[in-house]
Amino acid sequence: MTYDTLSSDGFIKAIGPADAIRRQFSEETFEERIDCSGKCILPGLVDAHTHPVWAGERVHEFAMKLAGATYMDIHQAGGGIHFTVECTRQASEEELFISLQQRRLPGLWRLQCMVRAGTTLVECKSGYGLNLETELKMLRVIERARRELDIDISATYCGAHSVPKGKTATEAADDIISNHLPKLKALCRHGEIHVDNIDVFCEEGVFDLDSTRRILQSGKEMGLRINFHGDELHPMKAAELGAELGAQAISHLEEVSDKGIAAMAMARCSAVLLPTTAYMLRLKQPRARKMLDEGVIVALGSDFNPNAYCFSMPMVMHLACVNMRMSMPEALAAATINAAYALGKSHTHGSLEVGKRGDLIIINASRWEHLIYQFGGHHELIEYVIVKGKVIYKK
Ligand SMILES: N=CN[C@@H](CCC(=O)O)C(=O)O
Ligand SMILES: [Zn+2]
């Protein structure tokens, strides 16, 4: 039996057997009809964690890591996030925007690459400015992308991505709370930018638990959803903190404690797992199975950033299955409805249901599992990417 989905004004109007849909809508005219015989229709993929706005290359660091340097070795030597911060501070707003959407420079057309890999909703973080001026520049670039591009965006303020040179974590937290957040609030109120989530990199040598708590609490008080980096390289009790603060999501969690997992399940705080990073940095894998068994809402993200350079949610799902032992249905749910949950959008995004957004992909395979099974094969498989009923990519 074949099923048709039909969208009107960007929302799914009906789903059902092709014959019934044809009968029901025989009087209607359509902009486009797509014959999907022998193909699969899936919800558009949702990427719950990315850092797509930055300038400067870090390909040289990949070689350093292959030679044995750890993420923190490079960070503490002034590379990593610090290097990207320097380059991003120097880049103009236009240069940063171009890196998101045009093919001008090799390797830099990031959101379009994500769309080609099936992503229809993506979380985008600031966090390579650290000072107010550059954080706002990044948020304006994200806002412009939100208005001008078809891909749907959830915007995250991540001014606490690293402690700026010359400041302690406490001083950086004070600056964020007293200067960044009030400015952000004013700009959001005037509709100049739109920010959905607040993020902190809670990690040994970056933001400690107390500074993380203060920043997240202040963000929450101004109406932002808490969605932060925690328990990645060291156990920080970030999961316990997130559950206590009512966080919507915590990312990474390679080092989460048993108590943290239980607390997240209880608090309905989702875990955004990032298989590319664990793979790239040869970290221990997050305990996806235990999280799933205990009822945590497990989502996936590409973590696209200069450290983990991957646009592709199909590859992320493949890594989640092989390295984190998730089943293919679990990985698909994590890259669609659960990722939408992590962004507070599961009521409108992340599944094909009448009344929800018409965000979908059509793959040229008779079984949907091919999208995960064919590692790196998504360019061949994905024929259409549709956002709000509009074809935004056609192979
Ligand atoms: N862990 C912190 N932030 C990023 C890495 C950012 C960078 O290295 O530029 C992450 O999620 O992996
Ligand atoms: Zn990240």
Short mmCIF file of C-alpha atoms and ligand atoms in Angstrom, two decimals:
data_model
loop_
_atom_site.label_atom_id
_atom_site.label_comp_id
_atom_site.label_asym_id
_atom_site.label_seq_id
_atom_site.Cartn_x
_atom_site.Cartn_y
_atom_site.Cartn_z
CA MET A 1 0.00 0.00 0.00
CA THR A 2 1.34 3.46 -0.78
CA TYR A 3 0.77 6.49 1.36
CA ASP A 4 0.52 10.11 0.33
CA THR A 5 1.14 13.12 2.48
CA LEU A 6 -0.31 16.39 1.44
CA SER A 7 0.55 19.76 2.76
CA SER A 8 -1.27 23.04 2.60
CA ASP A 9 0.18 26.31 3.89
CA GLY A 10 3.20 24.37 4.99
CA PHE A 11 1.34 22.03 7.33
CA ILE A 12 0.43 18.39 6.73
CA LYS A 13 -3.19 18.19 5.71
CA ALA A 14 -3.69 14.46 5.36
CA ILE A 15 -1.81 11.18 5.39
CA GLY A 16 -3.24 7.99 4.02
CA PRO A 17 -3.40 5.40 1.25
CA ALA A 18 -2.72 7.01 -2.13
CA ASP A 19 -6.17 6.12 -3.52
CA ALA A 20 -8.03 7.58 -0.58
CA ILE A 21 -5.98 10.78 -0.67
CA ARG A 22 -6.58 11.14 -4.42
CA ARG A 23 -10.32 10.70 -3.93
CA GLN A 24 -10.45 13.09 -1.00
CA PHE A 25 -8.61 15.85 -2.85
CA SER A 26 -9.77 15.21 -6.42
CA GLU A 27 -11.03 18.78 -6.79
CA GLU A 28 -7.82 20.44 -5.58
CA THR A 29 -5.03 21.80 -7.72
CA PHE A 30 -1.42 21.32 -6.69
CA GLU A 31 1.78 23.20 -7.31
CA GLU A 32 3.69 19.96 -7.55
CA ARG A 33 3.00 16.24 -7.44
CA ILE A 34 5.86 13.90 -6.62
CA ASP A 35 5.60 10.25 -7.51
CA CYS A 36 7.18 8.38 -4.61
CA SER A 37 6.45 4.84 -5.79
CA GLY A 38 9.17 2.55 -4.52
CA LYS A 39 10.65 5.32 -2.39
CA CYS A 40 10.47 6.27 1.27
CA ILE A 41 9.16 9.43 2.86
CA LEU A 42 10.69 10.30 6.22
CA PRO A 43 10.36 13.29 8.53
CA GLY A 44 12.96 15.98 7.86
CA LEU A 45 16.01 15.37 10.03
CA VAL A 46 16.57 17.56 13.06
CA ASP A 47 20.12 18.42 14.08
CA ALA A 48 20.00 19.30 17.77
CA HIS A 49 23.53 20.71 18.22
CA THR A 50 25.71 22.71 15.83
CA HIS A 51 28.25 25.56 15.82
CA PRO A 52 27.98 26.72 12.19
CA VAL A 53 29.07 30.39 12.43
CA TRP A 54 32.84 30.83 12.54
CA ALA A 55 35.87 31.90 10.57
CA GLY A 56 39.33 30.32 10.32
CA GLU A 57 40.45 26.78 9.51
CA ARG A 58 41.40 24.18 12.11
CA VAL A 59 42.33 21.36 9.80
CA HIS A 60 45.90 21.52 11.19
CA GLU A 61 44.54 20.54 14.61
CA PHE A 62 43.18 17.32 13.15
CA ALA A 63 46.75 16.28 12.39
CA MET A 64 47.80 17.23 15.94
CA LYS A 65 45.02 15.08 17.38
CA LEU A 66 45.94 12.16 15.16
CA ALA A 67 49.47 12.53 16.52
CA GLY A 68 48.16 12.18 20.08
CA ALA A 69 47.22 15.67 21.33
CA THR A 70 44.00 15.76 23.34
CA TYR A 71 41.20 18.31 22.90
CA MET A 72 42.26 20.02 26.16
CA ASP A 73 45.99 20.01 25.24
CA ILE A 74 45.13 22.07 22.17
CA HIS A 75 42.61 24.28 24.03
CA GLN A 76 45.04 25.07 26.85
CA ALA A 77 47.81 25.89 24.36
CA GLY A 78 45.58 28.64 22.91
CA GLY A 79 44.22 26.62 19.97
CA GLY A 80 40.76 25.09 19.65
CA ILE A 81 37.95 27.45 20.57
CA HIS A 82 40.46 30.28 21.30
CA PHE A 83 41.85 30.10 17.78
CA THR A 84 38.35 30.21 16.26
CA VAL A 85 37.42 33.12 18.55
CA GLU A 86 40.35 35.19 17.24
CA CYS A 87 39.38 34.54 13.61
CA THR A 88 35.66 35.07 14.21
CA ARG A 89 36.25 38.38 16.00
CA GLN A 90 38.13 39.61 12.92
CA ALA A 91 35.58 38.41 10.35
CA SER A 92 32.87 40.74 9.10
CA GLU A 93 29.20 39.92 9.53
CA GLU A 94 28.90 39.46 5.75
CA GLU A 95 31.81 37.00 5.64
CA LEU A 96 30.22 34.97 8.40
CA PHE A 97 26.86 34.93 6.63
CA ILE A 98 28.43 33.84 3.37
CA SER A 99 30.05 30.93 5.17
CA LEU A 100 26.57 29.70 5.99
CA GLN A 101 24.93 29.88 2.62
CA GLN A 102 27.07 30.38 -0.45
CA ARG A 103 29.48 28.19 -2.32
CA ARG A 104 32.04 30.94 -2.73
CA LEU A 105 34.80 29.41 -0.66
CA PRO A 106 35.66 25.74 -0.66
CA GLY A 107 34.31 24.07 2.44
CA LEU A 108 32.14 26.99 3.47
CA TRP A 109 28.46 26.72 2.66
CA ARG A 110 27.41 25.11 5.82
CA LEU A 111 23.65 25.27 6.16
CA GLN A 112 23.20 24.29 2.52
CA CYS A 113 25.37 21.22 3.09
CA MET A 114 23.16 20.29 6.03
CA VAL A 115 20.04 20.63 3.90
CA ARG A 116 21.55 18.35 1.25
CA ALA A 117 22.06 15.77 3.97
CA GLY A 118 18.38 15.93 4.92
CA THR A 119 18.35 18.41 7.80
CA THR A 120 15.27 20.63 7.91
CA LEU A 121 15.58 22.03 11.46
CA VAL A 122 18.93 22.87 13.00
CA GLU A 123 20.08 24.33 16.29
CA CYS A 124 22.74 27.04 15.73
CA LYS A 125 24.97 28.37 18.50
CA SER A 126 26.93 31.54 18.91
CA GLY A 127 30.02 31.11 21.12
CA TYR A 128 33.08 32.09 19.10
CA GLY A 129 32.94 35.71 20.19
CA LEU A 130 32.89 35.50 23.99
CA ASN A 131 32.83 39.32 24.10
CA LEU A 132 29.45 40.99 23.73
CA GLU A 133 30.23 42.61 20.38
CA THR A 134 31.15 39.40 18.59
CA GLU A 135 28.49 37.28 20.27
CA LEU A 136 25.91 39.77 18.97
CA LYS A 137 27.51 39.70 15.52
CA MET A 138 27.11 35.92 15.48
CA LEU A 139 23.51 36.09 16.70
CA ARG A 140 22.70 38.63 13.97
CA VAL A 141 24.17 36.26 11.37
CA ILE A 142 22.00 33.45 12.74
CA GLU A 143 18.99 35.77 12.70
CA ARG A 144 19.64 36.69 9.06
CA ALA A 145 19.88 33.00 8.19
CA ARG A 146 16.60 32.41 10.05
CA ARG A 147 14.89 35.08 7.95
CA GLU A 148 16.48 34.46 4.57
CA LEU A 149 17.10 30.72 4.33
CA ASP A 150 14.54 27.95 4.11
CA ILE A 151 16.07 25.68 6.73
CA ASP A 152 14.42 26.13 10.13
CA ILE A 153 16.69 27.38 12.92
CA SER A 154 16.65 27.27 16.70
CA ALA A 155 19.08 29.94 17.94
CA THR A 156 21.31 29.47 20.98
CA TYR A 157 23.32 32.06 22.86
CA CYS A 158 26.57 30.36 23.89
CA GLY A 159 28.64 33.28 25.18
CA ALA A 160 29.97 30.93 27.88
CA HIS A 161 31.59 28.58 25.36
CA SER A 162 35.03 29.31 26.80
CA VAL A 163 36.55 31.65 29.37
CA PRO A 164 37.95 34.65 27.50
CA LYS A 165 41.68 35.28 27.91
CA GLY A 166 42.47 37.49 30.93
CA LYS A 167 39.28 36.58 32.84
CA THR A 168 38.44 33.93 35.42
CA ALA A 169 35.32 31.83 35.00
CA THR A 170 33.65 33.82 37.78
CA GLU A 171 34.50 37.14 36.10
CA ALA A 172 33.30 35.87 32.73
CA ALA A 173 30.04 34.68 34.32
CA ASP A 174 29.58 38.09 35.98
CA ASP A 175 30.10 39.84 32.61
CA ILE A 176 27.57 37.57 30.91
CA ILE A 177 24.97 38.03 33.63
CA SER A 178 25.37 41.79 34.02
CA ASN A 179 26.14 42.84 30.44
CA HIS A 180 25.42 40.20 27.79
CA LEU A 181 22.05 38.92 28.96
CA PRO A 182 20.40 42.32 29.57
CA LYS A 183 21.49 43.47 26.08
CA LEU A 184 20.22 40.25 24.54
CA LYS A 185 16.91 40.69 26.31
CA ALA A 186 16.49 44.21 24.96
CA LEU A 187 17.35 43.16 21.39
CA CYS A 188 14.95 40.21 21.55
CA ARG A 189 12.20 42.44 22.89
CA HIS A 190 12.65 44.81 19.93
CA GLY A 191 12.57 41.88 17.51
CA GLU A 192 16.12 42.55 16.27
CA ILE A 193 17.31 39.07 17.08
CA HIS A 194 15.61 35.93 18.21
CA VAL A 195 17.21 33.63 20.80
CA ASP A 196 15.63 30.37 21.94
CA ASN A 197 18.22 28.66 24.13
CA ILE A 198 21.09 29.38 26.51
CA ASP A 199 24.25 27.27 26.57
CA VAL A 200 27.39 26.99 28.74
CA PHE A 201 30.41 24.70 28.27
CA CYS A 202 30.46 23.18 31.76
CA GLU A 203 33.87 21.51 31.96
CA GLU A 204 36.99 21.31 34.08
CA GLY A 205 39.18 24.27 33.08
CA VAL A 206 36.24 26.02 31.39
CA PHE A 207 33.06 26.88 33.36
CA ASP A 208 32.75 25.22 36.77
CA LEU A 209 29.43 24.05 38.14
CA ASP A 210 28.75 27.20 40.15
CA SER A 211 29.38 29.62 37.25
CA THR A 212 27.35 27.35 34.97
CA ARG A 213 24.44 27.40 37.41
CA ARG A 214 24.47 31.20 37.70
CA ILE A 215 24.53 31.76 33.94
CA LEU A 216 21.86 29.17 33.14
CA GLN A 217 19.60 30.40 35.93
CA SER A 218 19.84 33.99 34.63
CA GLY A 219 19.11 32.83 31.08
CA LYS A 220 16.10 30.90 32.28
CA GLU A 221 14.80 33.95 34.13
CA MET A 222 14.77 35.88 30.85
CA GLY A 223 12.77 33.11 29.18
CA LEU A 224 15.49 31.10 27.43
CA ARG A 225 15.47 27.30 27.35
CA ILE A 226 18.44 25.71 29.07
CA ASN A 227 20.40 23.55 26.63
CA PHE A 228 24.07 23.15 27.55
CA HIS A 229 27.33 21.21 27.15
CA GLY A 230 27.97 18.93 30.13
CA ASP A 231 29.88 15.91 31.43
CA GLU A 232 31.93 15.65 28.23
CA LEU A 233 35.59 15.25 29.23
CA HIS A 234 35.22 15.01 33.02
CA PRO A 235 32.34 14.06 35.31
CA MET A 236 31.01 17.46 36.45
CA LYS A 237 27.56 16.56 37.83
CA ALA A 238 26.22 18.62 34.91
CA ALA A 239 23.34 16.19 34.39
CA GLU A 240 22.27 16.55 38.02
CA LEU A 241 22.45 20.34 37.69
CA GLY A 242 20.49 20.36 34.43
CA ALA A 243 17.75 18.20 35.91
CA GLU A 244 17.53 20.48 38.93
CA LEU A 245 17.31 23.65 36.82
CA GLY A 246 14.69 22.21 34.46
CA ALA A 247 17.03 22.08 31.44
CA GLN A 248 15.44 21.06 28.17
CA ALA A 249 18.61 19.32 27.01
CA ILE A 250 22.20 18.52 27.92
CA SER A 251 24.74 17.66 25.22
CA HIS A 252 27.71 15.25 25.18
CA LEU A 253 27.37 13.30 28.49
CA GLU A 254 30.27 10.90 27.83
CA GLU A 255 31.13 11.16 31.56
CA VAL A 256 27.62 11.35 33.03
CA SER A 257 27.04 9.57 36.36
CA ASP A 258 24.35 6.95 37.05
CA LYS A 259 22.61 9.45 39.31
CA GLY A 260 22.75 12.05 36.54
CA ILE A 261 21.04 9.67 34.11
CA ALA A 262 18.29 8.88 36.61
CA ALA A 263 17.81 12.59 37.34
CA MET A 264 17.54 13.43 33.63
CA ALA A 265 14.95 10.70 33.07
CA MET A 266 12.88 11.96 35.97
CA ALA A 267 13.11 15.60 34.85
CA ARG A 268 12.30 14.80 31.16
CA CYS A 269 15.59 16.50 30.32
CA SER A 270 16.78 15.19 26.96
CA ALA A 271 20.29 13.93 26.23
CA VAL A 272 21.78 15.25 22.99
CA LEU A 273 24.43 12.70 22.05
CA LEU A 274 27.14 13.69 19.58
CA PRO A 275 28.68 10.59 18.01
CA THR A 276 31.03 12.52 15.71
CA THR A 277 32.83 14.15 18.64
CA ALA A 278 33.24 10.96 20.66
CA TYR A 279 34.58 9.32 17.48
CA MET A 280 36.86 12.18 16.44
CA LEU A 281 38.36 12.72 19.87
CA ARG A 282 38.41 9.00 20.65
CA LEU A 283 36.43 9.64 23.83
CA LYS A 284 34.59 6.95 25.67
CA GLN A 285 31.15 6.59 24.13
CA PRO A 286 28.17 8.06 25.98
CA ARG A 287 26.07 5.30 27.53
CA ALA A 288 23.14 5.56 25.15
CA ARG A 289 21.79 2.12 26.04
CA LYS A 290 21.61 2.87 29.75
CA MET A 291 19.98 6.22 29.03
CA LEU A 292 17.38 4.61 26.77
CA ASP A 293 16.72 1.78 29.24
CA GLU A 294 16.17 4.31 32.02
CA GLY A 295 13.75 6.38 29.94
CA VAL A 296 15.92 9.36 29.02
CA ILE A 297 14.78 11.12 25.84
CA VAL A 298 17.83 10.54 23.63
CA ALA A 299 18.42 12.95 20.74
CA LEU A 300 21.29 13.29 18.28
CA GLY A 301 23.28 16.19 16.87
CA SER A 302 26.07 16.54 14.35
CA ASP A 303 28.00 18.97 16.61
CA PHE A 304 29.23 20.56 13.38
CA ASN A 305 32.14 22.81 14.44
CA PRO A 306 35.80 23.29 13.48
CA ASN A 307 36.70 20.32 15.68
CA ALA A 308 34.04 17.88 14.44
CA TYR A 309 33.52 18.76 10.80
CA CYS A 310 30.43 16.78 9.86
CA PHE A 311 27.19 18.06 8.32
CA SER A 312 25.47 14.76 7.94
CA MET A 313 22.77 13.45 10.29
CA PRO A 314 22.59 10.15 8.34
CA MET A 315 26.27 9.59 9.20
CA VAL A 316 25.58 10.63 12.79
CA MET A 317 22.80 8.02 12.98
CA HIS A 318 25.12 5.37 11.55
CA LEU A 319 27.79 6.16 14.19
CA ALA A 320 25.14 6.14 16.92
CA CYS A 321 24.06 2.66 15.86
CA VAL A 322 27.56 1.19 15.53
CA ASN A 323 29.40 2.95 18.36
CA MET A 324 26.60 3.62 20.84
CA ARG A 325 24.62 0.46 20.08
CA MET A 326 21.38 2.22 19.26
CA SER A 327 18.93 0.43 16.97
CA MET A 328 18.06 2.07 13.63
CA PRO A 329 14.53 3.04 14.79
CA GLU A 330 16.04 4.52 17.98
CA ALA A 331 18.55 6.51 15.93
CA LEU A 332 15.85 7.80 13.57
CA ALA A 333 13.66 8.86 16.50
CA ALA A 334 16.71 10.55 18.07
CA ALA A 335 17.39 12.48 14.85
CA THR A 336 13.77 13.57 14.37
CA ILE A 337 11.12 13.73 17.10
CA ASN A 338 13.53 13.56 20.08
CA ALA A 339 15.85 16.17 18.58
CA ALA A 340 12.77 18.36 18.05
CA TYR A 341 11.94 17.79 21.74
CA ALA A 342 15.46 18.92 22.72
CA LEU A 343 14.67 22.20 20.96
CA GLY A 344 11.20 22.50 22.49
CA LYS A 345 9.56 21.91 19.11
CA SER A 346 8.22 18.36 19.19
CA HIS A 347 4.61 19.62 19.05
CA THR A 348 5.23 21.08 15.57
CA HIS A 349 8.31 19.32 14.18
CA GLY A 350 9.98 15.93 14.06
CA SER A 351 7.24 13.57 12.83
CA LEU A 352 4.80 13.18 9.97
CA GLU A 353 1.42 13.87 11.51
CA VAL A 354 -1.61 15.78 10.35
CA GLY A 355 -1.35 19.39 11.53
CA LYS A 356 2.43 19.30 11.94
CA ARG A 357 4.87 21.06 9.65
CA GLY A 358 5.34 19.61 6.20
CA ASP A 359 9.08 18.97 6.69
CA LEU A 360 10.11 15.76 4.97
CA ILE A 361 12.70 13.99 2.90
CA ILE A 362 12.20 11.51 0.10
CA ILE A 363 14.84 8.85 -0.37
CA ASN A 364 15.36 6.65 -3.36
CA ALA A 365 15.18 3.31 -1.56
CA SER A 366 12.33 1.00 -0.75
CA ARG A 367 13.47 0.58 2.87
CA TRP A 368 14.13 3.64 5.02
CA GLU A 369 17.00 1.91 6.83
CA HIS A 370 19.20 2.52 3.78
CA LEU A 371 19.59 6.11 4.95
CA ILE A 372 21.54 4.85 7.97
CA TYR A 373 23.06 1.70 6.49
CA GLN A 374 24.73 3.38 3.50
CA PHE A 375 27.50 5.20 5.39
CA GLY A 376 28.19 8.42 3.52
CA GLY A 377 25.60 7.46 0.88
CA HIS A 378 23.03 10.14 1.64
CA HIS A 379 23.96 12.26 -1.38
CA GLU A 380 22.89 9.44 -3.65
CA LEU A 381 19.83 8.50 -1.60
CA ILE A 382 18.18 11.80 -0.75
CA GLU A 383 16.11 12.99 -3.72
CA TYR A 384 14.03 15.72 -2.15
CA VAL A 385 14.21 17.85 0.97
CA ILE A 386 10.98 19.68 1.73
CA VAL A 387 10.45 22.36 4.36
CA LYS A 388 6.96 23.66 5.13
CA GLY A 389 5.65 21.99 2.00
CA LYS A 390 8.23 23.68 -0.26
CA VAL A 391 10.93 21.73 -2.11
CA ILE A 392 14.22 23.26 -0.93
CA TYR A 393 16.51 20.65 -2.41
CA LYS A 394 16.02 18.38 -5.38
CA LYS A 395 18.76 16.00 -6.54
N1 LIG B 1 32.80 21.09 23.67
C1 LIG B 1 32.62 22.26 23.39
N2 LIG B 1 32.23 22.79 22.23
C2 LIG B 1 32.28 22.14 20.95
C3 LIG B 1 33.63 22.21 20.34
C4 LIG B 1 33.93 23.57 19.87
C5 LIG B 1 35.27 23.73 19.24
O1 LIG B 1 36.18 22.92 19.49
O2 LIG B 1 35.39 24.70 18.49
C6 LIG B 1 31.67 20.76 20.98
O3 LIG B 1 30.50 20.69 21.34
O4 LIG B 1 32.29 19.75 20.62
ZN ZN B 2 29.07 21.91 20.98
#
